[in-house]
Structures are given as structure tokens and as C-alpha cells.
Coordinates of C-alpha atoms in Angstrom, one line a residue:
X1 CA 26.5 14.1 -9.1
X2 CA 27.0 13.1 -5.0
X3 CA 30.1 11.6 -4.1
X4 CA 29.2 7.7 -4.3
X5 CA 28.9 6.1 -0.4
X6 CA 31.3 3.6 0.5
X7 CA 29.7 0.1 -0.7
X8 CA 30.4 -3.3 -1.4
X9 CA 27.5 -3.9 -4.2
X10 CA 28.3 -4.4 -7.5
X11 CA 26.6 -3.6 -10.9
X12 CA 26.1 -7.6 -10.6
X13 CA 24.6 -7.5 -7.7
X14 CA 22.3 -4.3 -8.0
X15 CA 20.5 -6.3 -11.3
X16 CA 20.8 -9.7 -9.3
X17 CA 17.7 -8.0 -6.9
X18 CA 16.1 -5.7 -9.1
X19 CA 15.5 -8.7 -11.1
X20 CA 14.2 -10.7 -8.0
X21 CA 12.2 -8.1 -6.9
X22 CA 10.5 -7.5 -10.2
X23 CA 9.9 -11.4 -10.3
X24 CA 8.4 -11.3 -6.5
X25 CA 6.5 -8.6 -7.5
X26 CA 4.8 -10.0 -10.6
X27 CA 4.0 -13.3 -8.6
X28 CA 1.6 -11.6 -5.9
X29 CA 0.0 -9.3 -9.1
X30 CA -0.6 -12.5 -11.0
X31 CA -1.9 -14.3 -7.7
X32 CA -4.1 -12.1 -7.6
X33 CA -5.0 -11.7 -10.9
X34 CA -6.1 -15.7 -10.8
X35 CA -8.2 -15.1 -7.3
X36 CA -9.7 -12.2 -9.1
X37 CA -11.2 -14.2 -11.9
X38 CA -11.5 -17.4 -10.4
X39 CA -14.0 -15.5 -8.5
X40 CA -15.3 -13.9 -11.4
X41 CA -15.1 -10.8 -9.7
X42 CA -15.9 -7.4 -12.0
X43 CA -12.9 -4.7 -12.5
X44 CA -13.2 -2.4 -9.7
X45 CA -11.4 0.9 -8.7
X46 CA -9.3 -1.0 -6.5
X47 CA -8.7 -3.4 -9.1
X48 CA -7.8 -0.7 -11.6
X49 CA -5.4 1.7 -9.7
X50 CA -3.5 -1.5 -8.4
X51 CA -2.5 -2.7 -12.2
X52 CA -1.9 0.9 -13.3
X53 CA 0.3 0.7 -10.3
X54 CA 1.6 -2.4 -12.0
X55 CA 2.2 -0.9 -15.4
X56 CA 3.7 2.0 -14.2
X57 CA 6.1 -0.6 -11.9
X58 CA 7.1 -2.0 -15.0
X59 CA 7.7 1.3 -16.9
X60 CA 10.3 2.0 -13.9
X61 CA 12.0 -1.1 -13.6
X62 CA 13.0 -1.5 -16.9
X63 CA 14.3 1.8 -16.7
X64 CA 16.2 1.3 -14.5
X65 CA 17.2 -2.0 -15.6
X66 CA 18.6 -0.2 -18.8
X67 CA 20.0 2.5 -16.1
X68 CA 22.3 0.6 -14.1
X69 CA 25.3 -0.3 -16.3
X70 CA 25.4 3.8 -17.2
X71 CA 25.7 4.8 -13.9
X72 CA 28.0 2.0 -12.5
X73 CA 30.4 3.8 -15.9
X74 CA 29.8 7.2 -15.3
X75 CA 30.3 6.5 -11.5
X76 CA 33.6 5.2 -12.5
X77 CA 34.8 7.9 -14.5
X78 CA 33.4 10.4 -12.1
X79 CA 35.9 8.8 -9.5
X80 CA 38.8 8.2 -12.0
X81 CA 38.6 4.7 -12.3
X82 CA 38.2 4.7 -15.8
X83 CA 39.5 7.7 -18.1
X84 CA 36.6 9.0 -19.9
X85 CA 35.6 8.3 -22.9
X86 CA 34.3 9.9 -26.4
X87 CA 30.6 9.5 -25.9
X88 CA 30.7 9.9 -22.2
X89 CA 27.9 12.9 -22.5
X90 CA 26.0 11.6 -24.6
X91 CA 25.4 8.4 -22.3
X92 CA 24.8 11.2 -19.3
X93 CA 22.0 13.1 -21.0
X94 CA 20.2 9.3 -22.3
X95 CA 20.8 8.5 -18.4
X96 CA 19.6 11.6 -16.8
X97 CA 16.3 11.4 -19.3
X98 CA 16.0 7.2 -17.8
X99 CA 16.0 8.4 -14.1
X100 CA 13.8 11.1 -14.2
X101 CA 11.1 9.4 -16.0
X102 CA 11.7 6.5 -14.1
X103 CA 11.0 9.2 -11.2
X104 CA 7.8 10.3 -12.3
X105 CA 6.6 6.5 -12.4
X106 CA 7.5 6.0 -9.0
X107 CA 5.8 9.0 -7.6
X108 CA 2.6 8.0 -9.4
X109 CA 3.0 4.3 -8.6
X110 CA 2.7 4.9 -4.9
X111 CA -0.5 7.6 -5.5
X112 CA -2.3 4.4 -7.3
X113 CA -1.2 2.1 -4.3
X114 CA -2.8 4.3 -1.9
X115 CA -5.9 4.9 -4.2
X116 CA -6.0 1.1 -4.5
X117 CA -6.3 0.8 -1.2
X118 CA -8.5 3.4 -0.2
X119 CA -11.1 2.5 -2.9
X120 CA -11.5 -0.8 -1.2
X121 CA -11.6 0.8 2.3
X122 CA -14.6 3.0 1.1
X123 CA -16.7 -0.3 1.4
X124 CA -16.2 0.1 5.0
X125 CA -18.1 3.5 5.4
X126 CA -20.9 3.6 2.6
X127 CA -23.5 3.1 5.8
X128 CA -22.1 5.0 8.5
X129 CA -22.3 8.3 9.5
X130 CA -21.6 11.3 6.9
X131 CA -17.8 12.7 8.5
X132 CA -16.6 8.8 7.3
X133 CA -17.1 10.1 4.1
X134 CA -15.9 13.3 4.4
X135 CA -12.5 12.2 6.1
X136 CA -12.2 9.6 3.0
X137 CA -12.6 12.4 0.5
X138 CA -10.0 14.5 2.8
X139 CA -7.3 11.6 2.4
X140 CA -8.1 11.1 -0.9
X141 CA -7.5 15.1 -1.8
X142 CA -5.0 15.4 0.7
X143 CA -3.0 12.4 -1.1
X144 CA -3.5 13.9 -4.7
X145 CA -2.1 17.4 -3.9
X146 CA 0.9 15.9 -1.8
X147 CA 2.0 13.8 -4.9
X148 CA 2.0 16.7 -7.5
X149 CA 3.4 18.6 -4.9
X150 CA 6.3 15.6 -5.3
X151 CA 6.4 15.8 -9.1
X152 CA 6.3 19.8 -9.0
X153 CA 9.3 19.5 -6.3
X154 CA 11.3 17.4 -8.5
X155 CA 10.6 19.3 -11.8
X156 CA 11.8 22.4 -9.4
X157 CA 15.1 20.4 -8.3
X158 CA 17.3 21.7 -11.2
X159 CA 17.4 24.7 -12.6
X160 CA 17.2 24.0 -16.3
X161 CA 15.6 20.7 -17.4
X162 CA 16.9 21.1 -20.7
X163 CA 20.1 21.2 -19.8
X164 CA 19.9 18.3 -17.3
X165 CA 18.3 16.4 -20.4
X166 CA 21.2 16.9 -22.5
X167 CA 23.8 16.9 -20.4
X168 CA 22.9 16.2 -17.1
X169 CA 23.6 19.2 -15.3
X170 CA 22.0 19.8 -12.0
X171 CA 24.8 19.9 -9.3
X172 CA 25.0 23.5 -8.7
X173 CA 25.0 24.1 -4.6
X174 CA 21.2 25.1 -5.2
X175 CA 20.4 22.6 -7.3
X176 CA 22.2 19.9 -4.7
X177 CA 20.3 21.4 -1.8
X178 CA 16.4 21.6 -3.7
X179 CA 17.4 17.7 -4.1
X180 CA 17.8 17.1 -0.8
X181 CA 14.8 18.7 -0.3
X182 CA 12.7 17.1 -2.8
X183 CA 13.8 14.0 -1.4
X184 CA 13.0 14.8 2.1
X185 CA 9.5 16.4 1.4
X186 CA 8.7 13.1 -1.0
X187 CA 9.5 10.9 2.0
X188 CA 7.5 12.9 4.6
X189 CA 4.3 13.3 2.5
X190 CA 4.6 9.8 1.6
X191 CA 4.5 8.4 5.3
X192 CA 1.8 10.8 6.2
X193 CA -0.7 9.3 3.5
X194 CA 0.4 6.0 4.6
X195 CA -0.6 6.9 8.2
X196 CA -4.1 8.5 7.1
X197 CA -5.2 5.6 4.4
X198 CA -4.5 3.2 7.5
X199 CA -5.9 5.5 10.0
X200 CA -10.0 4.6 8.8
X201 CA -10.2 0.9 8.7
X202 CA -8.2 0.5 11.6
X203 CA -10.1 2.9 13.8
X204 CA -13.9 0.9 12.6
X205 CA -12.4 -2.5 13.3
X206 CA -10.8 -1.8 16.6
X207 CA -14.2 -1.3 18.3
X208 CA -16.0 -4.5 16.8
X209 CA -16.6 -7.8 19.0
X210 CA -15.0 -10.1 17.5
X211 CA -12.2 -13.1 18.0
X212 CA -9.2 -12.0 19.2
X213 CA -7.2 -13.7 16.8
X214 CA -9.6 -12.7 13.6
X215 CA -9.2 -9.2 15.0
X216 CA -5.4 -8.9 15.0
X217 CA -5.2 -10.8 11.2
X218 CA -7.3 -8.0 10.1
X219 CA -5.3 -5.2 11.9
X220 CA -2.3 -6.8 10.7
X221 CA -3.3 -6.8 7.1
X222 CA -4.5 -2.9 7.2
X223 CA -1.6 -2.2 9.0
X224 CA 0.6 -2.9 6.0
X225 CA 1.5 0.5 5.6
X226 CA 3.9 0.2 8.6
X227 CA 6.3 -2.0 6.4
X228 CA 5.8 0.5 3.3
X229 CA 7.1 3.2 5.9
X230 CA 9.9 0.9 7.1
X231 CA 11.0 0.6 3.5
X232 CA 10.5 4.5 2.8
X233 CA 12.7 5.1 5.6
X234 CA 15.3 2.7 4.6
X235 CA 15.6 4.6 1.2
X236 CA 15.8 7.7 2.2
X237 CA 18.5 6.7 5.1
X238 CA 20.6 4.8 2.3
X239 CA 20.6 7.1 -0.4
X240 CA 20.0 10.4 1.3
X241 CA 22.3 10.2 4.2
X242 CA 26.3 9.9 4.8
X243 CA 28.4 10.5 7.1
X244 CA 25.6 11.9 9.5
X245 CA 24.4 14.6 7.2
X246 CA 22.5 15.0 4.3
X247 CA 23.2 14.7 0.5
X248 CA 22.1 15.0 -2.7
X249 CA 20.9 11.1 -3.9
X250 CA 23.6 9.0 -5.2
X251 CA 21.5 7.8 -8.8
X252 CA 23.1 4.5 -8.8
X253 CA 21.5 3.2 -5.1
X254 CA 18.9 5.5 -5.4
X255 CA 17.6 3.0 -8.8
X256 CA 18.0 -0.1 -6.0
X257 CA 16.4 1.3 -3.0
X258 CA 13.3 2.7 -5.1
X259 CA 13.1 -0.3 -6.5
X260 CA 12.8 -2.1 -3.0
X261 CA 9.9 0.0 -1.6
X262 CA 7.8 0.1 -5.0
X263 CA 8.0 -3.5 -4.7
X264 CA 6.7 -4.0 -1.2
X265 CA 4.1 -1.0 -1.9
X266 CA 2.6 -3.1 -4.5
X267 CA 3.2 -6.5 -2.1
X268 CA 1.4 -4.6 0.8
X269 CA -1.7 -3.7 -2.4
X270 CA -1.9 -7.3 -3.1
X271 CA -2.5 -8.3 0.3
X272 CA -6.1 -8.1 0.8
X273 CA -7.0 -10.0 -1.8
X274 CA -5.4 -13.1 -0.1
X275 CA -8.2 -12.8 2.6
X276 CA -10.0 -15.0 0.4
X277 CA -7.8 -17.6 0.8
X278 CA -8.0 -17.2 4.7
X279 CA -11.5 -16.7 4.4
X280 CA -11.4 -20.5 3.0
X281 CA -9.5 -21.8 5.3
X282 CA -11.6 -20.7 8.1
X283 CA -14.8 -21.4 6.5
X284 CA -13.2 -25.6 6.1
X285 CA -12.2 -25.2 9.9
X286 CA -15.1 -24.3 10.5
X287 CA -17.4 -27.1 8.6
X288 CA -14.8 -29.6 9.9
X289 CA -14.6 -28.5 13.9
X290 CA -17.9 -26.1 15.2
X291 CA -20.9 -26.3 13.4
X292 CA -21.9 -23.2 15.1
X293 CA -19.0 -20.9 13.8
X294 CA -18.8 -18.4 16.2
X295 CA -21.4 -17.9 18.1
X296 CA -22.1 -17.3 21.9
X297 CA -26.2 -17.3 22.3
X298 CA -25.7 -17.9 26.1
X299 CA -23.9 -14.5 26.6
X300 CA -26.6 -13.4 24.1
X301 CA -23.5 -12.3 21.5
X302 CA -23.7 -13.3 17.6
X303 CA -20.8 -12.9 16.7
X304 CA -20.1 -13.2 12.7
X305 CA -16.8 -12.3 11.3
X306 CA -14.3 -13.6 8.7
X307 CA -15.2 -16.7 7.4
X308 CA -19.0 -16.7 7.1
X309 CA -20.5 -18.5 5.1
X310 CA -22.9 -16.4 3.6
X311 CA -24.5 -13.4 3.8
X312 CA -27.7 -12.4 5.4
X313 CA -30.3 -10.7 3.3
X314 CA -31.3 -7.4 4.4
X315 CA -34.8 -8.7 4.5
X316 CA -34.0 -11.9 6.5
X317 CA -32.3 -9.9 9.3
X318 CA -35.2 -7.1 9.2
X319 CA -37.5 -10.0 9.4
X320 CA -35.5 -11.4 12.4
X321 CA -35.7 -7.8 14.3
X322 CA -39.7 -7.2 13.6
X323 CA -39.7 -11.1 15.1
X324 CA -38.1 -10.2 18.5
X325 CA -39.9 -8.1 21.4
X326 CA -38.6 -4.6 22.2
X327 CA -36.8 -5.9 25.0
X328 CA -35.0 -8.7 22.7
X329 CA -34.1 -5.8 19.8
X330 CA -30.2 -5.8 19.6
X331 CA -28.7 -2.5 21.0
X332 CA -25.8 -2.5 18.3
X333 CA -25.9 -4.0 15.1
X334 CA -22.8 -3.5 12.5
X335 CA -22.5 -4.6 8.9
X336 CA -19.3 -3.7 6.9
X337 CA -18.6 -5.3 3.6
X338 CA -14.8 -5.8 2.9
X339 CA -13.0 -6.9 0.0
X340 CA -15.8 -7.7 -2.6
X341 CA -17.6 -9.9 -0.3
X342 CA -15.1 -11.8 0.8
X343 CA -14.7 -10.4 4.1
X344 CA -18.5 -9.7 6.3
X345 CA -18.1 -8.4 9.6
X346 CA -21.5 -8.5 11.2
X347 CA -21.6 -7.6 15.3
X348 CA -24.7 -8.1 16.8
X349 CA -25.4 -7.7 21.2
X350 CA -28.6 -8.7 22.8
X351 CA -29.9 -8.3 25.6
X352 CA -32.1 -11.1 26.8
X353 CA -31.6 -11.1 30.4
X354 CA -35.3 -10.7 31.0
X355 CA -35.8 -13.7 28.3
X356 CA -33.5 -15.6 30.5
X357 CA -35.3 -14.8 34.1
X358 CA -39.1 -15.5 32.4
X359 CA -37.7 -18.8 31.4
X360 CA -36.5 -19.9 34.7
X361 CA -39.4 -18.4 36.2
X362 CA -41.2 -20.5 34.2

């Protein structure tokens, strides 16, 4: 075991946010459990890996919960606080078995996060061209290999697992060092996914006409990953860094800090389920102020983004096309479907210069 950094949180204080994280947490999962079936929505792959990521949230926490007072003692002995005591292995093999399990629930906790979200973002490409597809499947792959590479890296971190079971042995210079670098090659992997699963919806909404402000509330919410890096970062600077240099995680803040970013993983899962909500709120703005919504037909720009009331049927806008002459036929039309329906993007430019010069002609 590391030499414990200099802090001023106590065993009082560790529980005190693990248990207001775990209740901050559960209040955006049951949010959107009640938007989910107020809207009578079906169970959906995104819907399914964000509650296994729930489950498996819960599996660590309480683990970690029942962790805590353990290490805080054997912390104190290892310093000489306390003298130790008759069942003082005992407690570090039942400790040792709490955090590694707890560890396999975090790695796979994130892997459903990302899956969550990039089940949803596959809405976004079912009608464009073939490489969206194939660069989905890439991050998906890509994703599932770096995470067992993570579980295989921490299996590989201590020589014998038996003998870090029962007695929690696994500080040998080796064994300090493949911890290090499990921890380092879990961070790295973890912000690269969380670069590539933001990567696609960014890129197709960047390009889209649409208001400003609607534009930079979505890029904002598929930009979440930027605050599960931030927190990634954070725990890997606390509990894998002193005095400059690395070390081998310290179990004790290593249980807070992975904690922390599970939490806000989930959080940042959550989040595009509360489009809804703004999706509301726009749509009464909207009844109450323009009757139009957004629309420009003088510029010749209909413009229909978050908010819409409604969808058009396929048929209604093929209809609409076979109506207009060739000269009137939109040069770009985009549909993407977001968030079960609750989120339509449509873009549509036409050019009607020649409709407006025949008028005034006329």
C-alpha cells in the first residue's frame, strides 16, 4: 500500500459525499425514469445500457460504502497510529476482495455510459452516407477492446490474485509500477472514447442552419463528455500523483474520486433525456410569442429545429417536392431524428430567386 497523501478529509467526510453523490445520482436516473414513461416511451438500447450503468453504480458504491471504515483502520495502522490488531488480515483480504470488485464495476459502468450514449447517437446517421456507420461501429469496437484491455490491465497489476485476495499483497516494486500503469492506460483510453463518442454528433450538427442559440444548447449537451474528462483528470491527478511524480493509488481516495466521475458519467448519460423538457419549453414560447416558429420564407430558409411541433410525414414533404418546379426544388434537405422523437432537426434551403423576379415582373 502507497504512502497516504497529506489530507484533511476524514472518514466522516469521505461518506458525507459518497452519500450525496449517490443521492444526486439517483435523482437524474429517476428523472428520467418518470420522463421515460410519462412519455410512454419503449425500452431502448440507450435506455438499457444507461440503468445497467445504474446497477452496476450501485454495486460500486455500496462497496465502497462498506470499504471506507477498513481502509481509514488499516491506513492507520499502516502509519502507526493505531497498533494493530488480532484480525487485522483478515479485514485486508475482505477489503482488497471490496475494491477490486468495486473496480470491475467502475470499468464496465463507464463502457455502458458510452454505449448509452452512442446508441442514441446512431439515430443521427441511419440515413446518411455508409462511412457514418462504419465510424460508429469503429467507436463502438474501438471502445469494447479498450475496456477489457482495462480489466485485463488490472487483473495483470499484481502478481498473484490469490494472494492479494487473502491477504492483500500486491506492493512489490513491480506490482507498484503495473499499478501505475494500469491506472494511467485506464485514464487515457477512457478520454479517448469520450473524444470519439462526441466526435459524430458534434461534427453533423455543426454544419446545420439553425438558431444560434438552439445550436450551442445542443453542442453543449453532446459536449458533455468534456466534464467526464475534467473529472477523469481530477482522479487520476488526486489519487495517482504526489509530490510531482507518480504513485501507486492510495485505496482510500481512490474509493472518493471514483466515486465522483461515475457519478457525473451517469449525470452527463441522463442529460439528453432533459431535451424534452426544453423541447416544451420552446414549443409554449413558441405558441405564446411567433406563430411561425422559425421560419424565414423571405430569405427562402425553413428552418425547423428543436421544438417542433410535429413531424412531417415522409409522404407530406415528398408531396411538397413533386408540388414545386425544378427551379423551386430545395438544394439541401436534412432530417435527423434525436432522442426518440423528441428532438427533429429538419434544414431545408430554397432557391426562389427566379420565383421572386417573375413575381415582380408580374
Amino acid at each position: 500500500m502507497s504512502s497516504t497523501p497529506n489530507s484533511t478529509y476524514s472518514q466522516a467526510e469521505v461518506l458525507r459525499t459518497e452519500y450525496a453523490l449517490f443521492v444526486l445520482t439517483t435523482l437524474f436516473v429517476i428523472t428520467r425514469v418518470v420522463i421515460h414513461v410519462s412519455k410512454r416511451r419503449t425500452l431502448e438500447f440507450q435506455d438499457f445500457f444507461i440503468y445497467l450503468a445504474y446497477a452496476l453504480y450501485l454495486g460500486l458504491w455500496a462497496q465502497y460504502i462498506v470499504a471506507v471504515p477498513y481502509l481509514f483502520k488499516l491506513s492507520a495502522v499502516s502509519s502507526g497510529e493505531i497498533a494493530p490488531y488480532p484480525d487485522v488480515t483478515k479485514d485486508v483480504a475482505y477489503m482488497s476482495k471490496l475494491i477490486w470488485t468495486a473496480q470491475m464495476c467502475f470499468y464496465i459502468c463507464l463502457w455502458s455510459v458510452k454505449m448509452s450514449l452512442l446508441s442514441l447517437y446512431r439515430k443521427l446517421i441511419t440515413s446518411l452516407e455508409i462511412i457514418y456507420s462504419r465510424i460508429w461501429w469503429g467507436i463502438v469496437i474501438f471502445a469494447a477492446l479498450a475496456y477489457i484491455g482495462c480489466i485485463i490491465s488490472s487483473v495483470m497489476s499484481c502478481t498473484s490474485l490469490k494472494a492479494f485476495f487473502n491477504a492483500g499483497s500486491c506492493s512489490s516494486p513491480d506490482e507498484l509500477q503495473n499499478q501505475i500503469i494500469s491506472l494511467y492506460y485506464s485514464y487515457a483510453v477512457d478520454v479517448v472514447t469520450d473524444l470519439m463518442v462526441m466526435f459524430l454528433p458534434i461534427h453533423l450538427v455543426w454544419g446545420l442552419r439553425m438558431a444560434r442559440a438552439e445550436k450551442a444548447g445542443i453542442l453543449v449537451l453532446f459536449g458533455g463528455g468534456f466534464v467526464c474528462i475534467a473529472f477523469g483528470t481530477l482522479r487520476v491527478v488526486q489519487v495517482g500523483i504526489q509530490h510531482g511524480k507518480a504513485v501507486s493509488p492510495e485505496p482510500k481516495w481512490l474509493t472518493l474520486w471514483t466515486v465522483i466521475e461515475v457519478s457525473m458519467a451517469i449525470i452527463i448519460g441522463c442529460s439528453p433525456t432533459f431535451a424534452t423538457l426544453v423541447r416544451a419549453r420552446i414549443k409554449s414560447k413558441k405558441s405564446s410569442g411567433n406563430k411561425q416558429g422559425y421560419l424565414k420564407q423571405g430569405e427562402g430558409v425553413d428552418l425547423e429545429t428543436i421544438g417542433s411541433s410535429g413531424r412531417r410525414n415522409r409522404s407530406d414533404t415528398e408531396s411538397n417536392m413533386d408540388s414545386l418546379r425544378e427551379d423551386e426544388r430545395p438544394v439541401a434537405l436534412r432530417r435527423n431524428t434525436l432522442f426518440n422523437g423528441g428532438i427533429t432537426v429538419t434544414t431545408t434551403v430554397q432557391q426562389d430567386n427566379r420565383r421572386k423576379n417573375s413575381k415582380s415582373g408580374g
